[in-house]
mmCIF file with all atom_site columns, C-alpha atoms in Angstrom:
data_model
loop_
_atom_site.group_PDB
_atom_site.id
_atom_site.type_symbol
_atom_site.label_atom_id
_atom_site.label_alt_id
_atom_site.label_comp_id
_atom_site.label_asym_id
_atom_site.label_entity_id
_atom_site.label_seq_id
_atom_site.pdbx_PDB_ins_code
_atom_site.Cartn_x
_atom_site.Cartn_y
_atom_site.Cartn_z
_atom_site.occupancy
_atom_site.B_iso_or_equiv
_atom_site.pdbx_formal_charge
_atom_site.auth_seq_id
_atom_site.auth_comp_id
_atom_site.auth_asym_id
_atom_site.auth_atom_id
_atom_site.pdbx_PDB_model_num
ATOM 1   C CA . MET Z 1 1   ? 71.907 5.579   -1.870  1.00 53.00 ? 1   MET Z CA 1
ATOM 2   C CA . ASN Z 1 2   ? 71.011 2.459   0.141   1.00 62.00 ? 2   ASN Z CA 1
ATOM 3   C CA . THR Z 1 3   ? 72.214 -1.020  -0.816  1.00 70.00 ? 3   THR Z CA 1
ATOM 4   C CA . ALA Z 1 4   ? 68.912 -2.064  -2.423  1.00 69.00 ? 4   ALA Z CA 1
ATOM 5   C CA . SER Z 1 5   ? 68.745 1.081   -4.562  1.00 76.00 ? 5   SER Z CA 1
ATOM 6   C CA . SER Z 1 6   ? 72.387 0.646   -5.528  1.00 87.00 ? 6   SER Z CA 1
ATOM 7   C CA . THR Z 1 7   ? 71.829 -2.970  -6.597  1.00 91.00 ? 7   THR Z CA 1
ATOM 8   C CA . LYS Z 1 8   ? 68.758 -2.043  -8.616  1.00 93.00 ? 8   LYS Z CA 1
ATOM 9   C CA . GLN Z 1 9   ? 70.740 0.644   -10.394 1.00 90.00 ? 9   GLN Z CA 1
ATOM 10  C CA . ASP Z 1 10  ? 73.512 -1.890  -11.079 1.00 93.00 ? 10  ASP Z CA 1
ATOM 11  C CA . ILE Z 1 11  ? 70.919 -4.245  -12.593 1.00 94.00 ? 11  ILE Z CA 1
ATOM 12  C CA . LEU Z 1 12  ? 69.550 -1.487  -14.832 1.00 93.00 ? 12  LEU Z CA 1
ATOM 13  C CA . GLN Z 1 13  ? 73.045 -0.496  -15.920 1.00 91.00 ? 13  GLN Z CA 1
ATOM 14  C CA . HIS Z 1 14  ? 73.995 -4.111  -16.676 1.00 92.00 ? 14  HIS Z CA 1
ATOM 15  C CA . LEU Z 1 15  ? 70.866 -4.551  -18.803 1.00 92.00 ? 15  LEU Z CA 1
ATOM 16  C CA . LEU Z 1 16  ? 71.594 -1.279  -20.579 1.00 90.00 ? 16  LEU Z CA 1
ATOM 17  C CA . LYS Z 1 17  ? 75.075 -2.491  -21.504 1.00 88.00 ? 17  LYS Z CA 1
ATOM 18  C CA . GLN Z 1 18  ? 74.317 -6.144  -22.266 1.00 89.00 ? 18  GLN Z CA 1
ATOM 19  C CA . GLY Z 1 19  ? 70.849 -5.818  -23.762 1.00 89.00 ? 19  GLY Z CA 1
ATOM 20  C CA . GLN Z 1 20  ? 69.423 -8.690  -21.743 1.00 90.00 ? 20  GLN Z CA 1
ATOM 21  C CA . ALA Z 1 21  ? 70.318 -11.111 -18.956 1.00 93.00 ? 21  ALA Z CA 1
ATOM 22  C CA . ASN Z 1 22  ? 68.828 -13.835 -16.802 1.00 93.00 ? 22  ASN Z CA 1
ATOM 23  C CA . THR Z 1 23  ? 68.894 -14.115 -13.008 1.00 94.00 ? 23  THR Z CA 1
ATOM 24  C CA . HIS Z 1 24  ? 71.975 -16.343 -12.940 1.00 93.00 ? 24  HIS Z CA 1
ATOM 25  C CA . GLU Z 1 25  ? 73.977 -13.965 -15.141 1.00 94.00 ? 25  GLU Z CA 1
ATOM 26  C CA . LEU Z 1 26  ? 73.004 -10.961 -13.026 1.00 95.00 ? 26  LEU Z CA 1
ATOM 27  C CA . SER Z 1 27  ? 73.854 -12.822 -9.812  1.00 94.00 ? 27  SER Z CA 1
ATOM 28  C CA . GLU Z 1 28  ? 77.322 -13.744 -11.112 1.00 94.00 ? 28  GLU Z CA 1
ATOM 29  C CA . GLN Z 1 29  ? 78.132 -10.334 -12.584 1.00 93.00 ? 29  GLN Z CA 1
ATOM 30  C CA . LEU Z 1 30  ? 76.899 -8.289  -9.608  1.00 93.00 ? 30  LEU Z CA 1
ATOM 31  C CA . GLN Z 1 31  ? 77.986 -10.819 -6.945  1.00 93.00 ? 31  GLN Z CA 1
ATOM 32  C CA . VAL Z 1 32  ? 74.558 -10.770 -5.324  1.00 93.00 ? 32  VAL Z CA 1
ATOM 33  C CA . THR Z 1 33  ? 72.613 -13.892 -4.330  1.00 94.00 ? 33  THR Z CA 1
ATOM 34  C CA . PRO Z 1 34  ? 70.019 -15.156 -6.843  1.00 92.00 ? 34  PRO Z CA 1
ATOM 35  C CA . GLN Z 1 35  ? 67.302 -14.723 -4.196  1.00 94.00 ? 35  GLN Z CA 1
ATOM 36  C CA . ALA Z 1 36  ? 68.157 -11.038 -3.759  1.00 94.00 ? 36  ALA Z CA 1
ATOM 37  C CA . ILE Z 1 37  ? 68.382 -10.539 -7.534  1.00 95.00 ? 37  ILE Z CA 1
ATOM 38  C CA . ARG Z 1 38  ? 64.891 -12.024 -7.957  1.00 94.00 ? 38  ARG Z CA 1
ATOM 39  C CA . ARG Z 1 39  ? 63.476 -9.617  -5.352  1.00 94.00 ? 39  ARG Z CA 1
ATOM 40  C CA . HIS Z 1 40  ? 65.051 -6.638  -7.084  1.00 95.00 ? 40  HIS Z CA 1
ATOM 41  C CA . LEU Z 1 41  ? 63.846 -7.834  -10.498 1.00 95.00 ? 41  LEU Z CA 1
ATOM 42  C CA . LYS Z 1 42  ? 60.311 -8.201  -9.173  1.00 93.00 ? 42  LYS Z CA 1
ATOM 43  C CA . ASP Z 1 43  ? 60.428 -4.622  -7.834  1.00 93.00 ? 43  ASP Z CA 1
ATOM 44  C CA . LEU Z 1 44  ? 61.865 -3.273  -11.095 1.00 94.00 ? 44  LEU Z CA 1
ATOM 45  C CA . ALA Z 1 45  ? 59.189 -5.079  -13.109 1.00 92.00 ? 45  ALA Z CA 1
ATOM 46  C CA . THR Z 1 46  ? 56.481 -3.678  -10.839 1.00 91.00 ? 46  THR Z CA 1
ATOM 47  C CA . GLU Z 1 47  ? 57.910 -0.191  -11.390 1.00 90.00 ? 47  GLU Z CA 1
ATOM 48  C CA . GLY Z 1 48  ? 57.727 -0.783  -15.139 1.00 90.00 ? 48  GLY Z CA 1
ATOM 49  C CA . LEU Z 1 49  ? 61.483 -0.398  -15.621 1.00 91.00 ? 49  LEU Z CA 1
ATOM 50  C CA . ILE Z 1 50  ? 62.170 -3.873  -17.013 1.00 93.00 ? 50  ILE Z CA 1
ATOM 51  C CA . LEU Z 1 51  ? 60.449 -6.432  -19.222 1.00 92.00 ? 51  LEU Z CA 1
ATOM 52  C CA . PHE Z 1 52  ? 60.949 -10.182 -19.369 1.00 90.00 ? 52  PHE Z CA 1
ATOM 53  C CA . GLU Z 1 53  ? 60.185 -13.153 -21.553 1.00 89.00 ? 53  GLU Z CA 1
ATOM 54  C CA . SER Z 1 54  ? 60.404 -16.890 -20.924 1.00 87.00 ? 54  SER Z CA 1
ATOM 55  C CA . VAL Z 1 55  ? 63.097 -18.641 -22.951 1.00 83.00 ? 55  VAL Z CA 1
ATOM 56  C CA . GLN Z 1 56  ? 63.499 -22.411 -23.164 1.00 76.00 ? 56  GLN Z CA 1
ATOM 57  C CA . SER Z 1 57  ? 67.095 -23.546 -22.678 1.00 71.00 ? 57  SER Z CA 1
ATOM 58  C CA . GLY Z 1 58  ? 67.759 -27.273 -22.876 1.00 68.00 ? 58  GLY Z CA 1
ATOM 59  C CA . THR Z 1 59  ? 65.384 -29.646 -21.136 1.00 71.00 ? 59  THR Z CA 1
ATOM 60  C CA . GLY Z 1 60  ? 64.953 -27.643 -17.928 1.00 71.00 ? 60  GLY Z CA 1
ATOM 61  C CA . ARG Z 1 61  ? 62.330 -25.108 -17.003 1.00 78.00 ? 61  ARG Z CA 1
ATOM 62  C CA . PRO Z 1 62  ? 62.065 -21.981 -19.144 1.00 83.00 ? 62  PRO Z CA 1
ATOM 63  C CA . GLN Z 1 63  ? 64.155 -19.075 -17.847 1.00 86.00 ? 63  GLN Z CA 1
ATOM 64  C CA . HIS Z 1 64  ? 63.084 -15.474 -17.584 1.00 90.00 ? 64  HIS Z CA 1
ATOM 65  C CA . VAL Z 1 65  ? 65.302 -13.190 -19.651 1.00 93.00 ? 65  VAL Z CA 1
ATOM 66  C CA . TYR Z 1 66  ? 65.133 -9.518  -18.669 1.00 94.00 ? 66  TYR Z CA 1
ATOM 67  C CA . GLN Z 1 67  ? 65.670 -6.304  -20.610 1.00 92.00 ? 67  GLN Z CA 1
ATOM 68  C CA . LEU Z 1 68  ? 65.008 -2.621  -20.072 1.00 91.00 ? 68  LEU Z CA 1
ATOM 69  C CA . SER Z 1 69  ? 61.633 -1.115  -20.880 1.00 88.00 ? 69  SER Z CA 1
ATOM 70  C CA . ARG Z 1 70  ? 61.439 2.339   -22.456 1.00 79.00 ? 70  ARG Z CA 1
ATOM 71  C CA . ALA Z 1 71  ? 60.907 3.738   -18.952 1.00 81.00 ? 71  ALA Z CA 1
ATOM 72  C CA . GLY Z 1 72  ? 64.023 1.906   -17.813 1.00 87.00 ? 72  GLY Z CA 1
ATOM 73  C CA . ARG Z 1 73  ? 66.087 3.451   -20.587 1.00 81.00 ? 73  ARG Z CA 1
ATOM 74  C CA . ASP Z 1 74  ? 64.733 6.841   -19.636 1.00 75.00 ? 74  ASP Z CA 1
ATOM 75  C CA . ARG Z 1 75  ? 66.415 6.431   -16.223 1.00 77.00 ? 75  ARG Z CA 1
ATOM 76  C CA . PHE Z 1 76  ? 69.724 7.086   -17.966 1.00 75.00 ? 76  PHE Z CA 1
ATOM 77  C CA . PRO Z 1 77  ? 70.726 10.541  -19.229 1.00 59.00 ? 77  PRO Z CA 1
ATOM 78  C CA . ASP Z 1 78  ? 69.093 11.360  -22.532 1.00 53.00 ? 78  ASP Z CA 1
ATOM 79  C CA . HIS Z 1 79  ? 69.258 15.167  -22.369 1.00 50.00 ? 79  HIS Z CA 1
ATOM 80  C CA . HIS Z 1 80  ? 66.634 15.342  -25.103 1.00 49.00 ? 80  HIS Z CA 1
ATOM 81  C CA . ASP Z 1 81  ? 64.540 18.442  -25.381 1.00 55.00 ? 81  ASP Z CA 1
ATOM 82  C CA . THR Z 1 82  ? 60.969 18.428  -26.639 1.00 67.00 ? 82  THR Z CA 1
ATOM 83  C CA . PHE Z 1 83  ? 61.365 22.049  -27.682 1.00 67.00 ? 83  PHE Z CA 1
ATOM 84  C CA . ALA Z 1 84  ? 64.235 21.035  -29.973 1.00 70.00 ? 84  ALA Z CA 1
ATOM 85  C CA . ILE Z 1 85  ? 62.036 18.413  -31.667 1.00 71.00 ? 85  ILE Z CA 1
ATOM 86  C CA . ASP Z 1 86  ? 59.231 20.932  -32.190 1.00 78.00 ? 86  ASP Z CA 1
ATOM 87  C CA . LEU Z 1 87  ? 61.702 23.476  -33.535 1.00 76.00 ? 87  LEU Z CA 1
ATOM 88  C CA . LEU Z 1 88  ? 63.141 20.985  -36.011 1.00 79.00 ? 88  LEU Z CA 1
ATOM 89  C CA . ASP Z 1 89  ? 59.641 19.988  -37.136 1.00 81.00 ? 89  ASP Z CA 1
ATOM 90  C CA . THR Z 1 90  ? 58.730 23.628  -37.744 1.00 86.00 ? 90  THR Z CA 1
ATOM 91  C CA . LEU Z 1 91  ? 62.009 24.265  -39.538 1.00 82.00 ? 91  LEU Z CA 1
ATOM 92  C CA . SER Z 1 92  ? 61.455 21.219  -41.756 1.00 82.00 ? 92  SER Z CA 1
ATOM 93  C CA . GLU Z 1 93  ? 57.963 22.433  -42.680 1.00 86.00 ? 93  GLU Z CA 1
ATOM 94  C CA . THR Z 1 94  ? 59.296 25.913  -43.399 1.00 89.00 ? 94  THR Z CA 1
ATOM 95  C CA . VAL Z 1 95  ? 62.385 25.204  -45.506 1.00 88.00 ? 95  VAL Z CA 1
ATOM 96  C CA . GLY Z 1 96  ? 61.572 21.731  -46.849 1.00 84.00 ? 96  GLY Z CA 1
ATOM 97  C CA . GLN Z 1 97  ? 63.222 18.346  -46.349 1.00 78.00 ? 97  GLN Z CA 1
ATOM 98  C CA . GLU Z 1 98  ? 66.154 18.937  -48.694 1.00 83.00 ? 98  GLU Z CA 1
ATOM 99  C CA . GLN Z 1 99  ? 67.213 22.188  -47.048 1.00 87.00 ? 99  GLN Z CA 1
ATOM 100 C CA . MET Z 1 100 ? 66.639 20.586  -43.654 1.00 81.00 ? 100 MET Z CA 1
ATOM 101 C CA . GLN Z 1 101 ? 69.227 17.916  -44.494 1.00 80.00 ? 101 GLN Z CA 1
ATOM 102 C CA . VAL Z 1 102 ? 71.702 20.648  -45.427 1.00 85.00 ? 102 VAL Z CA 1
ATOM 103 C CA . ILE Z 1 103 ? 71.123 22.416  -42.101 1.00 85.00 ? 103 ILE Z CA 1
ATOM 104 C CA . LEU Z 1 104 ? 71.575 19.226  -40.074 1.00 81.00 ? 104 LEU Z CA 1
ATOM 105 C CA . ARG Z 1 105 ? 74.738 18.369  -42.005 1.00 83.00 ? 105 ARG Z CA 1
ATOM 106 C CA . LYS Z 1 106 ? 76.190 21.826  -41.313 1.00 88.00 ? 106 LYS Z CA 1
ATOM 107 C CA . GLN Z 1 107 ? 75.493 21.360  -37.616 1.00 86.00 ? 107 GLN Z CA 1
ATOM 108 C CA . TRP Z 1 108 ? 77.330 18.024  -37.494 1.00 86.00 ? 108 TRP Z CA 1
ATOM 109 C CA . GLU Z 1 109 ? 80.241 19.353  -39.536 1.00 90.00 ? 109 GLU Z CA 1
ATOM 110 C CA . ARG Z 1 110 ? 80.663 22.157  -37.033 1.00 92.00 ? 110 ARG Z CA 1
ATOM 111 C CA . LYS Z 1 111 ? 80.493 19.655  -34.165 1.00 91.00 ? 111 LYS Z CA 1
ATOM 112 C CA . ALA Z 1 112 ? 83.007 17.388  -35.890 1.00 93.00 ? 112 ALA Z CA 1
ATOM 113 C CA . LEU Z 1 113 ? 85.542 20.204  -36.231 1.00 94.00 ? 113 LEU Z CA 1
ATOM 114 C CA . GLU Z 1 114 ? 85.018 21.074  -32.567 1.00 95.00 ? 114 GLU Z CA 1
ATOM 115 C CA . TYR Z 1 115 ? 85.738 17.457  -31.630 1.00 95.00 ? 115 TYR Z CA 1
ATOM 116 C CA . GLN Z 1 116 ? 88.750 17.358  -33.945 1.00 95.00 ? 116 GLN Z CA 1
ATOM 117 C CA . GLN Z 1 117 ? 90.260 20.390  -32.197 1.00 95.00 ? 117 GLN Z CA 1
ATOM 118 C CA . LYS Z 1 118 ? 89.631 18.962  -28.724 1.00 95.00 ? 118 LYS Z CA 1
ATOM 119 C CA . LEU Z 1 119 ? 91.056 15.542  -29.605 1.00 95.00 ? 119 LEU Z CA 1
ATOM 120 C CA . GLY Z 1 120 ? 94.351 17.021  -30.718 1.00 92.00 ? 120 GLY Z CA 1
ATOM 121 C CA . ARG Z 1 121 ? 97.223 15.089  -32.294 1.00 88.00 ? 121 ARG Z CA 1
ATOM 122 C CA . GLY Z 1 122 ? 97.750 12.195  -29.878 1.00 90.00 ? 122 GLY Z CA 1
ATOM 123 C CA . THR Z 1 123 ? 97.791 8.490   -30.628 1.00 92.00 ? 123 THR Z CA 1
ATOM 124 C CA . LEU Z 1 124 ? 94.611 6.845   -31.843 1.00 94.00 ? 124 LEU Z CA 1
ATOM 125 C CA . ALA Z 1 125 ? 94.064 5.342   -28.382 1.00 94.00 ? 125 ALA Z CA 1
ATOM 126 C CA . GLU Z 1 126 ? 94.412 8.760   -26.741 1.00 94.00 ? 126 GLU Z CA 1
ATOM 127 C CA . ARG Z 1 127 ? 92.024 10.408  -29.167 1.00 95.00 ? 127 ARG Z CA 1
ATOM 128 C CA . VAL Z 1 128 ? 89.396 7.684   -28.895 1.00 95.00 ? 128 VAL Z CA 1
ATOM 129 C CA . ALA Z 1 129 ? 89.598 7.921   -25.083 1.00 95.00 ? 129 ALA Z CA 1
ATOM 130 C CA . LYS Z 1 130 ? 89.082 11.688  -25.284 1.00 96.00 ? 130 LYS Z CA 1
ATOM 131 C CA . LEU Z 1 131 ? 86.171 11.227  -27.689 1.00 96.00 ? 131 LEU Z CA 1
ATOM 132 C CA . VAL Z 1 132 ? 84.483 8.870   -25.220 1.00 95.00 ? 132 VAL Z CA 1
ATOM 133 C CA . LYS Z 1 133 ? 84.900 11.474  -22.456 1.00 93.00 ? 133 LYS Z CA 1
ATOM 134 C CA . LEU Z 1 134 ? 83.355 14.152  -24.678 1.00 93.00 ? 134 LEU Z CA 1
ATOM 135 C CA . ARG Z 1 135 ? 80.408 11.913  -25.476 1.00 90.00 ? 135 ARG Z CA 1
ATOM 136 C CA . GLU Z 1 136 ? 79.896 11.067  -21.792 1.00 88.00 ? 136 GLU Z CA 1
ATOM 137 C CA . ALA Z 1 137 ? 79.803 14.780  -20.988 1.00 84.00 ? 137 ALA Z CA 1
ATOM 138 C CA . GLU Z 1 138 ? 76.980 15.121  -23.529 1.00 84.00 ? 138 GLU Z CA 1
ATOM 139 C CA . GLY Z 1 139 ? 74.833 12.444  -21.895 1.00 79.00 ? 139 GLY Z CA 1
ATOM 140 C CA . PHE Z 1 140 ? 75.983 9.269   -23.660 1.00 83.00 ? 140 PHE Z CA 1
ATOM 141 C CA . MET Z 1 141 ? 76.977 6.137   -21.739 1.00 87.00 ? 141 MET Z CA 1
ATOM 142 C CA . ALA Z 1 142 ? 80.019 5.312   -23.828 1.00 91.00 ? 142 ALA Z CA 1
ATOM 143 C CA . GLU Z 1 143 ? 83.075 3.071   -23.685 1.00 92.00 ? 143 GLU Z CA 1
ATOM 144 C CA . TYR Z 1 144 ? 85.748 1.728   -26.022 1.00 94.00 ? 144 TYR Z CA 1
ATOM 145 C CA . TYR Z 1 145 ? 88.080 -1.230  -26.382 1.00 93.00 ? 145 TYR Z CA 1
ATOM 146 C CA . PRO Z 1 146 ? 90.765 -2.358  -28.856 1.00 94.00 ? 146 PRO Z CA 1
ATOM 147 C CA . MET Z 1 147 ? 90.223 -4.916  -31.589 1.00 92.00 ? 147 MET Z CA 1
ATOM 148 C CA . PRO Z 1 148 ? 91.049 -7.678  -31.061 1.00 88.00 ? 148 PRO Z CA 1
ATOM 149 C CA . GLU Z 1 149 ? 90.163 -7.261  -27.382 1.00 85.00 ? 149 GLU Z CA 1
ATOM 150 C CA . ASP Z 1 150 ? 93.487 -8.735  -26.223 1.00 87.00 ? 150 ASP Z CA 1
ATOM 151 C CA . ALA Z 1 151 ? 95.470 -6.189  -28.262 1.00 88.00 ? 151 ALA Z CA 1
ATOM 152 C CA . ASP Z 1 152 ? 97.652 -3.637  -26.488 1.00 90.00 ? 152 ASP Z CA 1
ATOM 153 C CA . PRO Z 1 153 ? 95.314 -0.631  -26.060 1.00 85.00 ? 153 PRO Z CA 1
ATOM 154 C CA . ILE Z 1 154 ? 98.277 1.741   -26.238 1.00 87.00 ? 154 ILE Z CA 1
ATOM 155 C CA . THR Z 1 155 ? 99.469 0.652   -29.683 1.00 88.00 ? 155 THR Z CA 1
ATOM 156 C CA . ALA Z 1 156 ? 96.247 -0.745  -31.180 1.00 90.00 ? 156 ALA Z CA 1
ATOM 157 C CA . THR Z 1 157 ? 95.138 0.626   -34.550 1.00 92.00 ? 157 THR Z CA 1
ATOM 158 C CA . ARG Z 1 158 ? 91.524 -0.584  -34.374 1.00 94.00 ? 158 ARG Z CA 1
ATOM 159 C CA . PHE Z 1 159 ? 88.934 0.235   -31.705 1.00 96.00 ? 159 PHE Z CA 1
ATOM 160 C CA . ILE Z 1 160 ? 85.251 -0.318  -31.075 1.00 94.00 ? 160 ILE Z CA 1
ATOM 161 C CA . LEU Z 1 161 ? 83.401 2.687   -29.633 1.00 94.00 ? 161 LEU Z CA 1
ATOM 162 C CA . THR Z 1 162 ? 80.079 1.728   -28.041 1.00 91.00 ? 162 THR Z CA 1
ATOM 163 C CA . GLU Z 1 163 ? 77.225 3.972   -26.895 1.00 89.00 ? 163 GLU Z CA 1
ATOM 164 C CA . TYR Z 1 164 ? 74.521 2.255   -24.837 1.00 85.00 ? 164 TYR Z CA 1
ATOM 165 C CA . ASN Z 1 165 ? 72.039 5.100   -24.860 1.00 79.00 ? 165 ASN Z CA 1
ATOM 166 C CA . CYS Z 1 166 ? 71.255 7.940   -27.213 1.00 73.00 ? 166 CYS Z CA 1
ATOM 167 C CA . ALA Z 1 167 ? 71.307 11.514  -25.980 1.00 66.00 ? 167 ALA Z CA 1
ATOM 168 C CA . ILE Z 1 168 ? 69.414 12.527  -29.125 1.00 69.00 ? 168 ILE Z CA 1
ATOM 169 C CA . SER Z 1 169 ? 67.064 9.537   -29.322 1.00 68.00 ? 169 SER Z CA 1
ATOM 170 C CA . GLN Z 1 170 ? 63.929 11.590  -29.929 1.00 67.00 ? 170 GLN Z CA 1
ATOM 171 C CA . VAL Z 1 171 ? 65.655 13.589  -32.658 1.00 71.00 ? 171 VAL Z CA 1
ATOM 172 C CA . ALA Z 1 172 ? 66.920 10.366  -34.277 1.00 70.00 ? 172 ALA Z CA 1
ATOM 173 C CA . GLU Z 1 173 ? 63.431 8.859   -34.276 1.00 71.00 ? 173 GLU Z CA 1
ATOM 174 C CA . THR Z 1 174 ? 62.009 11.920  -36.060 1.00 72.00 ? 174 THR Z CA 1
ATOM 175 C CA . PHE Z 1 175 ? 65.022 12.624  -38.280 1.00 73.00 ? 175 PHE Z CA 1
ATOM 176 C CA . PRO Z 1 176 ? 66.938 9.318   -38.816 1.00 71.00 ? 176 PRO Z CA 1
ATOM 177 C CA . SER Z 1 177 ? 69.435 11.069  -41.100 1.00 71.00 ? 177 SER Z CA 1
ATOM 178 C CA . VAL Z 1 178 ? 71.134 12.567  -38.034 1.00 72.00 ? 178 VAL Z CA 1
ATOM 179 C CA . CYS Z 1 179 ? 72.597 9.111   -37.371 1.00 73.00 ? 179 CYS Z CA 1
ATOM 180 C CA . ASP Z 1 180 ? 74.298 9.156   -40.770 1.00 74.00 ? 180 ASP Z CA 1
ATOM 181 C CA . ASN Z 1 181 ? 75.573 12.637  -39.971 1.00 80.00 ? 181 ASN Z CA 1
ATOM 182 C CA . GLU Z 1 182 ? 76.901 11.288  -36.653 1.00 81.00 ? 182 GLU Z CA 1
ATOM 183 C CA . LEU Z 1 183 ? 78.886 8.611   -38.474 1.00 85.00 ? 183 LEU Z CA 1
ATOM 184 C CA . GLU Z 1 184 ? 80.408 11.259  -40.728 1.00 88.00 ? 184 GLU Z CA 1
ATOM 185 C CA . MET Z 1 185 ? 81.073 13.432  -37.681 1.00 91.00 ? 185 MET Z CA 1
ATOM 186 C CA . PHE Z 1 186 ? 83.277 10.753  -36.117 1.00 93.00 ? 186 PHE Z CA 1
ATOM 187 C CA . ALA Z 1 187 ? 85.114 10.302  -39.419 1.00 92.00 ? 187 ALA Z CA 1
ATOM 188 C CA . ILE Z 1 188 ? 85.885 14.039  -39.560 1.00 92.00 ? 188 ILE Z CA 1
ATOM 189 C CA . ALA Z 1 189 ? 86.848 14.210  -35.878 1.00 94.00 ? 189 ALA Z CA 1
ATOM 190 C CA . LEU Z 1 190 ? 89.272 11.299  -36.408 1.00 93.00 ? 190 LEU Z CA 1
ATOM 191 C CA . LYS Z 1 191 ? 90.447 12.552  -39.778 1.00 87.00 ? 191 LYS Z CA 1
ATOM 192 C CA . ASP Z 1 192 ? 93.078 9.841   -40.437 1.00 88.00 ? 192 ASP Z CA 1
ATOM 193 C CA . CYS Z 1 193 ? 90.696 6.959   -39.689 1.00 93.00 ? 193 CYS Z CA 1
ATOM 194 C CA . GLN Z 1 194 ? 88.006 4.873   -41.298 1.00 93.00 ? 194 GLN Z CA 1
ATOM 195 C CA . VAL Z 1 195 ? 84.790 4.726   -39.237 1.00 93.00 ? 195 VAL Z CA 1
ATOM 196 C CA . GLU Z 1 196 ? 81.947 2.295   -39.852 1.00 92.00 ? 196 GLU Z CA 1
ATOM 197 C CA . ARG Z 1 197 ? 78.796 1.495   -37.903 1.00 89.00 ? 197 ARG Z CA 1
ATOM 198 C CA . THR Z 1 198 ? 78.600 -1.980  -36.359 1.00 89.00 ? 198 THR Z CA 1
ATOM 199 C CA . HIS Z 1 199 ? 75.416 -1.653  -34.260 1.00 83.00 ? 199 HIS Z CA 1
ATOM 200 C CA . TRP Z 1 200 ? 72.475 0.763   -34.316 1.00 76.00 ? 200 TRP Z CA 1
ATOM 201 C CA . LEU Z 1 201 ? 69.857 1.544   -31.670 1.00 73.00 ? 201 LEU Z CA 1
ATOM 202 C CA . VAL Z 1 202 ? 67.470 2.763   -34.360 1.00 58.00 ? 202 VAL Z CA 1
ATOM 203 C CA . ASN Z 1 203 ? 67.461 -0.773  -35.800 1.00 65.00 ? 203 ASN Z CA 1
ATOM 204 C CA . GLY Z 1 204 ? 66.270 -2.182  -32.488 1.00 67.00 ? 204 GLY Z CA 1
ATOM 205 C CA . GLU Z 1 205 ? 69.704 -3.187  -31.165 1.00 72.00 ? 205 GLU Z CA 1
ATOM 206 C CA . HIS Z 1 206 ? 70.585 -2.335  -27.579 1.00 77.00 ? 206 HIS Z CA 1
ATOM 207 C CA . ARG Z 1 207 ? 73.551 -0.134  -28.462 1.00 80.00 ? 207 ARG Z CA 1
ATOM 208 C CA . CYS Z 1 208 ? 75.238 1.917   -31.166 1.00 85.00 ? 208 CYS Z CA 1
ATOM 209 C CA . GLY Z 1 209 ? 78.687 0.697   -32.119 1.00 90.00 ? 209 GLY Z CA 1
ATOM 210 C CA . TYR Z 1 210 ? 81.414 2.065   -34.354 1.00 93.00 ? 210 TYR Z CA 1
ATOM 211 C CA . LEU Z 1 211 ? 84.576 0.420   -35.655 1.00 95.00 ? 211 LEU Z CA 1
ATOM 212 C CA . ILE Z 1 212 ? 87.402 2.971   -35.780 1.00 96.00 ? 212 ILE Z CA 1
ATOM 213 C CA . GLU Z 1 213 ? 90.458 1.957   -37.786 1.00 95.00 ? 213 GLU Z CA 1
ATOM 214 C CA . ALA Z 1 214 ? 93.612 3.923   -38.559 1.00 92.00 ? 214 ALA Z CA 1
ATOM 215 C CA . ASP Z 1 215 ? 94.304 4.441   -42.276 1.00 83.00 ? 215 ASP Z CA 1
#
């Protein structure tokens, strides 16, 4: 990958993680000159990968604030399968909505027990780290950090798990209940913890977030 392509990918990844940014923020974070950042942003906008809006800040000129377009998000692994959506639609029509919810719940319960086995009996920090690795292997861009952020990550009892993309986004759009099942899945996988949602892509936010706290 050449330098220009690498920088463009870094810009897309930064916008995926932060939700939005202006030229100055991108220049500082990526350590690239503002002039070069502007060129890359112009190319990315032309390719339809980013969107921007003008935001007034103080008395100066309005600034362009950039964010990913749907096409930009699609540059990151989603691993969605149109066949799976069609199959779920057909199944829903065949067995009805109520039975469909039961089927989806069974699927997530099975996945939760699989996670629980793979996470083992380590510390909360060790298990959360393993969970992030499992999610990454499934196509999620995930990370975690302790709460508060300056806490010792080895002994912390509260963590935020963040996912910046959704590997099942198309499924979630058609069957939003899978997100509730996902929340329960984490709670089962981390059986001695309380898990609550802090952010939700389905609600228009740029990430899904979960607060994980030891009982």
